[in-house]
CSV table of C-alpha atoms and ligand atoms in Angstrom, one decimal:
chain,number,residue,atom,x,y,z
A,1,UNK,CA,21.1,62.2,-9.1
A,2,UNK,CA,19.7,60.0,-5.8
A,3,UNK,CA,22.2,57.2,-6.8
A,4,UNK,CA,24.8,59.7,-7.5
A,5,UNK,CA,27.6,58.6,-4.6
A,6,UNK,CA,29.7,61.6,-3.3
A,7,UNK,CA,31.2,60.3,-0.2
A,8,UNK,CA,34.6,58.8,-1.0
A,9,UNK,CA,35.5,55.6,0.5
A,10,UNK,CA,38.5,53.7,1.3
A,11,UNK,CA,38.5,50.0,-0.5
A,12,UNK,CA,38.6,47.6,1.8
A,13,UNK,CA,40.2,45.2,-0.8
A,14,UNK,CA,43.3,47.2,-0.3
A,15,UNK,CA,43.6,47.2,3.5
A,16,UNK,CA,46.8,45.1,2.8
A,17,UNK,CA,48.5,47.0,0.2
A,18,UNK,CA,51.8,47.8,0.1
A,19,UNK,CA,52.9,50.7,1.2
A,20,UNK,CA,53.6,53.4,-1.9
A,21,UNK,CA,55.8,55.7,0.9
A,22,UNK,CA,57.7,52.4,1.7
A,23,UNK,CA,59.6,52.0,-1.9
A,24,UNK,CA,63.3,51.6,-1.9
A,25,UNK,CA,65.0,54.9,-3.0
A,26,UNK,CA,67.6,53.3,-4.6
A,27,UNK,CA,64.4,53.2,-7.6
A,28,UNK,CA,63.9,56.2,-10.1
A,29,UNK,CA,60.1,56.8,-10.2
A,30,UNK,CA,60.5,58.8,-13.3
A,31,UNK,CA,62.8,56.5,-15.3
A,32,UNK,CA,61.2,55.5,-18.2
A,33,UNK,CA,58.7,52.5,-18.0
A,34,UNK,CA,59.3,49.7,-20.4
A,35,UNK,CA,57.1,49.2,-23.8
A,36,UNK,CA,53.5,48.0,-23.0
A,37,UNK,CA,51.4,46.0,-25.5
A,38,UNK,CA,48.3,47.9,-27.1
A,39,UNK,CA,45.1,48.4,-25.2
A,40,UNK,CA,43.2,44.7,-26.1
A,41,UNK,CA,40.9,45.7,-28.5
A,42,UNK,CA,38.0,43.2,-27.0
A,43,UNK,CA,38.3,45.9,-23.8
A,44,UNK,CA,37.8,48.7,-25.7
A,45,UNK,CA,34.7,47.5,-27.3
A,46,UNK,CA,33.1,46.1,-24.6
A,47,UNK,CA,34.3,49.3,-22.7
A,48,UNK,CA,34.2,52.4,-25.7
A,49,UNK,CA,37.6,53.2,-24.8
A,50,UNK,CA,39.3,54.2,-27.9
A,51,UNK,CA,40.9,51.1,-29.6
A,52,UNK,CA,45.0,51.3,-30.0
A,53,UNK,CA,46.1,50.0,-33.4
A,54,UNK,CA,48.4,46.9,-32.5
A,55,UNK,CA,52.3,47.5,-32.8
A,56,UNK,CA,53.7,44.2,-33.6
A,57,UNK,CA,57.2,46.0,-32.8
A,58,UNK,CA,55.9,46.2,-29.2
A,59,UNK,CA,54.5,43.1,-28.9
A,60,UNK,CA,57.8,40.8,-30.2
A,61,UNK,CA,59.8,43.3,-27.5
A,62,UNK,CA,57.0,43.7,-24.7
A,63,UNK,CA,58.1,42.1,-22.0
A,64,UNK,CA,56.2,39.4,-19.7
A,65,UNK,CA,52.7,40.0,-18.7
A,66,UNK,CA,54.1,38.4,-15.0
A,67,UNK,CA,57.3,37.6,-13.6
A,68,UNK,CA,57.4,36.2,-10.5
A,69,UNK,CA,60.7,35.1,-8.9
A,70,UNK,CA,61.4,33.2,-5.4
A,71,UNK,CA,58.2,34.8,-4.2
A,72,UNK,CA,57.2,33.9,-0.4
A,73,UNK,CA,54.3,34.8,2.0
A,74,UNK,CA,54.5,33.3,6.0
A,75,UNK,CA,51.1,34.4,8.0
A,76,UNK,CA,52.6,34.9,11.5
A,77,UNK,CA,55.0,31.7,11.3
A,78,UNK,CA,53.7,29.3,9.0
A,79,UNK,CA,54.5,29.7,5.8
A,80,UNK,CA,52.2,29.4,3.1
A,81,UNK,CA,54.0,30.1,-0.3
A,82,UNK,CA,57.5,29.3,-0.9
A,83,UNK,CA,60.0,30.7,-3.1
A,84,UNK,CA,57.6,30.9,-5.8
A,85,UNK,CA,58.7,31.4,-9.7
A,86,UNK,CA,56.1,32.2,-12.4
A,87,UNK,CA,56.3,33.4,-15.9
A,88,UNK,CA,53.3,34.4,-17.6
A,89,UNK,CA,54.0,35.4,-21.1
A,90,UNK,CA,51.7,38.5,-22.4
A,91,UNK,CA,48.7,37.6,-24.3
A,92,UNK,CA,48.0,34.2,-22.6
A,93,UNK,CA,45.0,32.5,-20.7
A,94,UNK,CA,47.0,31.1,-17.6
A,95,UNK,CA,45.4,29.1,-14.8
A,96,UNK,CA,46.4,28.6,-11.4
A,97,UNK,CA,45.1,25.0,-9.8
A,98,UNK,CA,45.8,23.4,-6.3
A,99,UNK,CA,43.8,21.6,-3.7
A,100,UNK,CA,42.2,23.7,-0.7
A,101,UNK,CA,44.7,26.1,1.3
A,102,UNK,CA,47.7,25.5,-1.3
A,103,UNK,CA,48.4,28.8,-1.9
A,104,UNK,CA,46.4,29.8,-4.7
A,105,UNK,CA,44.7,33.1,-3.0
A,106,UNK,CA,47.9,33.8,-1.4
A,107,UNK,CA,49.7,34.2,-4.6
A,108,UNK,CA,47.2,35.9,-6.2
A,109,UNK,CA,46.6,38.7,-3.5
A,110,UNK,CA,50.6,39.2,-4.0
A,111,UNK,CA,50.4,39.7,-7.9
A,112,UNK,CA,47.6,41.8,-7.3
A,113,UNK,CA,49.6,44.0,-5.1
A,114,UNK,CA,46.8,43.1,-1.7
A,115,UNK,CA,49.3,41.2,0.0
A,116,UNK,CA,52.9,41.9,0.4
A,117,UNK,CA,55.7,38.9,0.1
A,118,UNK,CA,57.9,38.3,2.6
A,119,UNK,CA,61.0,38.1,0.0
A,120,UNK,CA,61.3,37.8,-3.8
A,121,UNK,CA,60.2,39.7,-6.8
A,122,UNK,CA,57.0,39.9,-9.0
A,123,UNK,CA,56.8,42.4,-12.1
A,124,UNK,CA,54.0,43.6,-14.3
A,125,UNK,CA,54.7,44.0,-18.0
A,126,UNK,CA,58.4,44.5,-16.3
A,127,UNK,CA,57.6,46.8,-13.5
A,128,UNK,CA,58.3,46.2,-10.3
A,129,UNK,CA,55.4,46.0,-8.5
A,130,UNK,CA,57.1,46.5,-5.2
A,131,UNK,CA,58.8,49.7,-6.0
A,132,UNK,CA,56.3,50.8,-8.7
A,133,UNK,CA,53.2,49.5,-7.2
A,134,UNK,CA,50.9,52.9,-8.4
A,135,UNK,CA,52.1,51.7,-12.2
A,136,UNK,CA,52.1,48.6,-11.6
A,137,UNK,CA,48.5,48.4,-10.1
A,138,UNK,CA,46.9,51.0,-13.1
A,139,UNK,CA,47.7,47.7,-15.6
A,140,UNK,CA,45.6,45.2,-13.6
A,141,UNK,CA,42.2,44.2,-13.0
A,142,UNK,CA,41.5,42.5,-10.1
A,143,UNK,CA,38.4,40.1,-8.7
A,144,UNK,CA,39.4,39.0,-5.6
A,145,UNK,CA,38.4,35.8,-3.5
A,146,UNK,CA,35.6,35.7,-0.6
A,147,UNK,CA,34.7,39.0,-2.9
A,148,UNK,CA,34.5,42.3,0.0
A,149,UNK,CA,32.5,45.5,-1.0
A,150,UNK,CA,30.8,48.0,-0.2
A,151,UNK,CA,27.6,46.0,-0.7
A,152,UNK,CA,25.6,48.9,0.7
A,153,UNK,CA,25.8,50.9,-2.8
A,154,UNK,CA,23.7,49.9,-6.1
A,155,UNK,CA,25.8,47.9,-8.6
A,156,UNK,CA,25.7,51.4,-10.4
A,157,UNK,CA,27.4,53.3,-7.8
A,158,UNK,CA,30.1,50.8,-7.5
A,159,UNK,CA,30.9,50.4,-10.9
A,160,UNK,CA,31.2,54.4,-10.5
A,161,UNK,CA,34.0,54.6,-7.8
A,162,UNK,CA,35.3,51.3,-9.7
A,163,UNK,CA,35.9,53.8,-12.3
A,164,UNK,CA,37.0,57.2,-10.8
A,165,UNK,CA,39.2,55.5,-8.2
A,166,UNK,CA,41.0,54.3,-11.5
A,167,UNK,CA,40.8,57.9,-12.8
A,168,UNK,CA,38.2,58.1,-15.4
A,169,UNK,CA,35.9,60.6,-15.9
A,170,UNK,CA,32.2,60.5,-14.9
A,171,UNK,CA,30.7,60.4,-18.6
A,172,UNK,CA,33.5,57.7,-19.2
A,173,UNK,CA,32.5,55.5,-16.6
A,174,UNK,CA,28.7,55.8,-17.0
A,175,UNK,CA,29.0,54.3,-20.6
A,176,UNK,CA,31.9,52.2,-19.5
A,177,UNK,CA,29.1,51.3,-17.2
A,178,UNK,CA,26.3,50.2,-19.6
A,179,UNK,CA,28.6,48.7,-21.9
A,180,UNK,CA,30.0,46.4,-19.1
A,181,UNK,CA,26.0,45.6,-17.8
A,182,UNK,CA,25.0,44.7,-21.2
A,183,UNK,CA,27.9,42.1,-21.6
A,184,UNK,CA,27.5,40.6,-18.2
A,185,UNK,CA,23.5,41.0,-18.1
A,186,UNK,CA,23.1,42.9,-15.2
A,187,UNK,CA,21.3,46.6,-16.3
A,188,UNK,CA,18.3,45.2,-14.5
A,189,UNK,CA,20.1,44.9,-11.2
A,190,UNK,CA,22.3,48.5,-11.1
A,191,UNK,CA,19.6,50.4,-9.5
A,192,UNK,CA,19.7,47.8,-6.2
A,193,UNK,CA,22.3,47.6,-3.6
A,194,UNK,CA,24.8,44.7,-4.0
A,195,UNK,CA,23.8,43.1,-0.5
A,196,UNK,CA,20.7,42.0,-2.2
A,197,UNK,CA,22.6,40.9,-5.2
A,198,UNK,CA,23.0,36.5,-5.2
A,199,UNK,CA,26.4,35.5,-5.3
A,200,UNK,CA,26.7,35.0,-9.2
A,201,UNK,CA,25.6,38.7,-9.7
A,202,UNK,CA,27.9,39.9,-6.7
A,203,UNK,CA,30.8,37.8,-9.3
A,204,UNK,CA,29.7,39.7,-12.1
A,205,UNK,CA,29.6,43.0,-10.8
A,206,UNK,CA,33.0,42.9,-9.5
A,207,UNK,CA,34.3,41.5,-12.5
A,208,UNK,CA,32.4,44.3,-14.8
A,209,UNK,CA,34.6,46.2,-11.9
A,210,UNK,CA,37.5,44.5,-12.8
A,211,UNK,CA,37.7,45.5,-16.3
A,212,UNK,CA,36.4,49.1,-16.1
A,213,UNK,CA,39.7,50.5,-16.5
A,214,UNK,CA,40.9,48.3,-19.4
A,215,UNK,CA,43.3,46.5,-17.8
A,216,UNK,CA,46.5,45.1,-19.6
A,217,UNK,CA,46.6,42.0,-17.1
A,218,UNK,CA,43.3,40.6,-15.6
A,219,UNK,CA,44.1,38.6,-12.1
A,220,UNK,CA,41.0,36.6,-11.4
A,221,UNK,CA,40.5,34.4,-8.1
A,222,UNK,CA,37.4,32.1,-8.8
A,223,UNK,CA,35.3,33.5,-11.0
A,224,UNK,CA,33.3,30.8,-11.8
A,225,UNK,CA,32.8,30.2,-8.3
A,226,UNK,CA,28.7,30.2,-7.8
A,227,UNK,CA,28.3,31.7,-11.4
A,228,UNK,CA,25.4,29.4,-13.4
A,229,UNK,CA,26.3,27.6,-16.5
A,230,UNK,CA,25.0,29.9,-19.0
A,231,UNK,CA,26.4,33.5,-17.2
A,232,UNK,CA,29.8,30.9,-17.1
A,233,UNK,CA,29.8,30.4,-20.6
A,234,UNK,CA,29.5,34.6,-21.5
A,235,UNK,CA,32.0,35.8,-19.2
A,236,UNK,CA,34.0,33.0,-21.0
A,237,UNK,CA,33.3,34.5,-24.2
A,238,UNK,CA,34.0,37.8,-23.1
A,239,UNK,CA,37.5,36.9,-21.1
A,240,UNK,CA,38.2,34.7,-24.4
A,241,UNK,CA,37.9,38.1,-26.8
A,242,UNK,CA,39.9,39.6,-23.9
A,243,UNK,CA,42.8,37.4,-24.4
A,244,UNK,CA,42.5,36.9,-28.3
A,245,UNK,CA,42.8,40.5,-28.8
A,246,UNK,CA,45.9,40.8,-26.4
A,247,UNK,CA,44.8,40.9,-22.8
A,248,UNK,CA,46.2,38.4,-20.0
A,249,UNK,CA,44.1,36.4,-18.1
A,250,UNK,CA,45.5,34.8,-14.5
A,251,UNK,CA,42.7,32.8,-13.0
A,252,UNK,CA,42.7,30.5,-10.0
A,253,UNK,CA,40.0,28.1,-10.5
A,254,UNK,CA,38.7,24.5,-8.6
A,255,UNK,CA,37.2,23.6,-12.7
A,256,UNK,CA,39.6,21.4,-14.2
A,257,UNK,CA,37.3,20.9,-17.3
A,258,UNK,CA,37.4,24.6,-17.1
A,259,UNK,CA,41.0,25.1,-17.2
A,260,UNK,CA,41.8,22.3,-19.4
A,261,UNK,CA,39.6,23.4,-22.2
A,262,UNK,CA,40.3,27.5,-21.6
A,263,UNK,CA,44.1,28.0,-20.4
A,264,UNK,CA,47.1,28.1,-22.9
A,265,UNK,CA,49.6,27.5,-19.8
A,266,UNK,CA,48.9,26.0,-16.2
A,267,UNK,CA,50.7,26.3,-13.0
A,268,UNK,CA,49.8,23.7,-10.2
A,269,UNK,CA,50.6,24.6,-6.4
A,270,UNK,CA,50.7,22.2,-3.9
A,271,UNK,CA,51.5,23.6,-0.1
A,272,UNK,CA,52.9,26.5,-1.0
A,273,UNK,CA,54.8,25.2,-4.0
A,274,UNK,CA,54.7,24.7,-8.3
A,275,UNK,CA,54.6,21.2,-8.9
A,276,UNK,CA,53.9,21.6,-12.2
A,277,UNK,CA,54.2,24.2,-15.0
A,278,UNK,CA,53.6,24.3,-18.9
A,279,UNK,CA,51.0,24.4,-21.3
A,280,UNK,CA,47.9,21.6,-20.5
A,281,UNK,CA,49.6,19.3,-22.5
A,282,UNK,CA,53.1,19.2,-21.2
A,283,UNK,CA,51.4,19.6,-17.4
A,284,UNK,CA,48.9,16.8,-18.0
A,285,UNK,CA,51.3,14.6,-20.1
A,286,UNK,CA,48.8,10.9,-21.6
A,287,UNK,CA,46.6,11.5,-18.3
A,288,UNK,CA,43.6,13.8,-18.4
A,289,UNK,CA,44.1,17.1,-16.2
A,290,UNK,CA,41.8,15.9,-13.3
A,291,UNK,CA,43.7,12.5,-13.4
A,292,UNK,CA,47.3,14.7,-13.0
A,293,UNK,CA,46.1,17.2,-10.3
A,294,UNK,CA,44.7,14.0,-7.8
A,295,UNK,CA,48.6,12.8,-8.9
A,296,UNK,CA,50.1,15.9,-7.6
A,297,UNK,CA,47.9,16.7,-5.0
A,298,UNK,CA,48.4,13.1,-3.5
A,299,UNK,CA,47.0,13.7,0.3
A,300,UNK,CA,42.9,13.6,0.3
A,301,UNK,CA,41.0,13.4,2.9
A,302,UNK,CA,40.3,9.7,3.8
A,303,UNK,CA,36.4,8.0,5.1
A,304,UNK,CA,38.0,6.0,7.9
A,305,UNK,CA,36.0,6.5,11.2
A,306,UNK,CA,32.9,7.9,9.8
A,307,UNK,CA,30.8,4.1,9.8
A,308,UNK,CA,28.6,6.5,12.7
A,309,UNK,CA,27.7,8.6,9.4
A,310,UNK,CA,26.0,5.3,7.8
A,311,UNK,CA,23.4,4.4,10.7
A,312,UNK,CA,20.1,5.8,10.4
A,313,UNK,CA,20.1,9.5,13.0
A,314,UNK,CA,16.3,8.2,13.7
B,401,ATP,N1,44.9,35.6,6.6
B,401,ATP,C1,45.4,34.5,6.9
B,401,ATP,N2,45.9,34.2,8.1
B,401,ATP,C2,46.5,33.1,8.4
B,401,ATP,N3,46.7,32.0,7.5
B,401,ATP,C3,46.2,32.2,6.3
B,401,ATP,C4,45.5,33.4,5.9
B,401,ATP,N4,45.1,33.3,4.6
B,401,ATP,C5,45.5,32.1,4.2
B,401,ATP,N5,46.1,31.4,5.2
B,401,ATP,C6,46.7,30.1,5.2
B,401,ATP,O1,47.6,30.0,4.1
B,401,ATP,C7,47.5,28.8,3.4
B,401,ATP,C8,47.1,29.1,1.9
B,401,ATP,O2,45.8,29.6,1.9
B,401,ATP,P1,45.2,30.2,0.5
B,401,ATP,O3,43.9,30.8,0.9
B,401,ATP,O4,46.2,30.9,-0.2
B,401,ATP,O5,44.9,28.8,-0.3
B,401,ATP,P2,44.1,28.5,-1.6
B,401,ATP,O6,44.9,27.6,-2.4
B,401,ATP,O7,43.5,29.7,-2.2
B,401,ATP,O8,42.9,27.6,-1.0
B,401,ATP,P3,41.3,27.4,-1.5
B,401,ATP,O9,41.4,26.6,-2.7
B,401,ATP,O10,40.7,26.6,-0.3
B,401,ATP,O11,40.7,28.8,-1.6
B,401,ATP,C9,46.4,28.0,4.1
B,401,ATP,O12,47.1,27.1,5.0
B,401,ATP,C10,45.7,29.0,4.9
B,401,ATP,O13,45.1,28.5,6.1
């Protein structure tokens, strides 16, 4: 029982969240929620959760995995996401691209409910997450960017508050556990604190985190960031059985071979703004995806005044 954790913890990932006193009261708490699509059956595998039957009823009237209208975020005055709109239909592989400090994190800390907007709306599978945000929240998974833990427990005894923070049961989460270790090749690293973990196993963890719950709606910042090619190409497979058996994936990513090749729909911020919106073909149009985001992107940085760079420093 040594790596048994008792003490219970506040996440630091949800320093930022909103407020669950704070909803309007003009909203019914206990007015019925709208129809959810089944539990992905790819989760439940990898997780042993008992698989749901799919309900094609549900699915043609489930509504959006994300809605997102005239969404904006200001840090102290300067704003850094506009009036935002995003629709991310259920069951998709949608990717979020930009160039450094365009918004990307910003909007993703929002959908996950981290970050509050300044104005606008954003529902899960139709709930408002603003005045729902407890509902709202239990359908997503998140891996946030610049990834903060508490890297002072094993990868075991995270996974664990992962799990009972999200209200499952002990046994649940211990083979939720294993499961999830086995998929992302970790079982050998659980027994050691996560400060000793390298930055691709940190990434995996958090992700194995992510999904503990079986989530409806997975909201990934980076997740390929400082992951090697071959753990890239399994959490692939496993995000790729995710989605084909009726998850939602909502990654931001820096790959464009990446998001080309994995994302049925794309969204491309630039300062703050969508530029561009569709599936990869209608976003990309005859150019290839990298070719389109340098397009939209424009600015770069230029090499004018660095000629000191090219003289020997001996
Ligand atoms: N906590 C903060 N305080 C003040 N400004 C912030 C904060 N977080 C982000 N910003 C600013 O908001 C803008 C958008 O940042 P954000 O991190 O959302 O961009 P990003 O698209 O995720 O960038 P990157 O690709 O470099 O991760 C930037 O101008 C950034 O400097």
């Amino acid at each position: 029982m040594a790596d048994e954790p008792t003490p219970a913890a506040p996440d630091p990932a949800r320093a930022d969240a909103p407020d669950e006193s704070a909803a309007p009261a003009a909203e019914d708490p206990e007015a019925p929620l709208p129809p959810l699509p089944p539990i992905p059956a790819a989760v439940a595998a990898a997780t042993s959760a008992p698989i749901e039957a799919p309900d094609e009823t549900a699915e043609a009237t489930a509504p959006d995995a994300l809605r997102l209208r005239g969404v904006t975020k200001a840090y102290g005055g300067a704003d850094a996401v506009y009036g935002i709109d995003l629709t991310v239909p259920a069951g998709s592989f949608y990717g979020i691209v930009g160039p450094n400090g365009a918004g990307k994190t910003t909007t993703l800390s929002m959908i996950s409910g981290l970050l509050k907007p300044g104005a606008g709306s954003i529902e899960v599978f139709g709930i408002d997450l603003l005045r729902r945000p407890r509902q709202a929240k239990a359908l997503i998974g998140v891996l946030p960017d610049r990834v903060r833990t508490f890297d002072r427990l094993t990868g075991r005894q995270l996974l664990y508050y992962f799990g009972v923070l999200r209200g499952l049961k002990p046994a649940v989460v211990s083979t939720r556990t294993d499961d999830l270790a086995r998929a992302f090749d970790i079982g050998d690293a659980l027994g050691r604190v996560v400060a000793d973990y390298s930055a691709g196993m940190r990434k995996k963890v958090m992700l194995a985190g992510a999904l503990i719950h079986s989530p409806r709606l997975l909201v990934l910042d980076e997740p390929f960031e400082a992951v090697d090619p071959v753990s890239a190409a399994s959490i692939l497979e496993i995000l790729s059985s995710y989605v084909a058996h009726g998850g939602t994936v909502v990654l931001s990513s820096h790959g464009m071979d990446l998001v080309e090749s994995v994302c049925s729909r794309i969204a491309v911020i630039v300062s703050g703004h969508v530029l561009a919106e569709g599936t990869v073909d209608e976003v990309k149009g005859e150019i290839t995806l990298e070719e389109r985001f340098v397009e939209l992107s424009a600015s770069g940085g230029s090499t004018e005044g660095l000629e000191w760079l090219h003289r020997s420093s001996d």
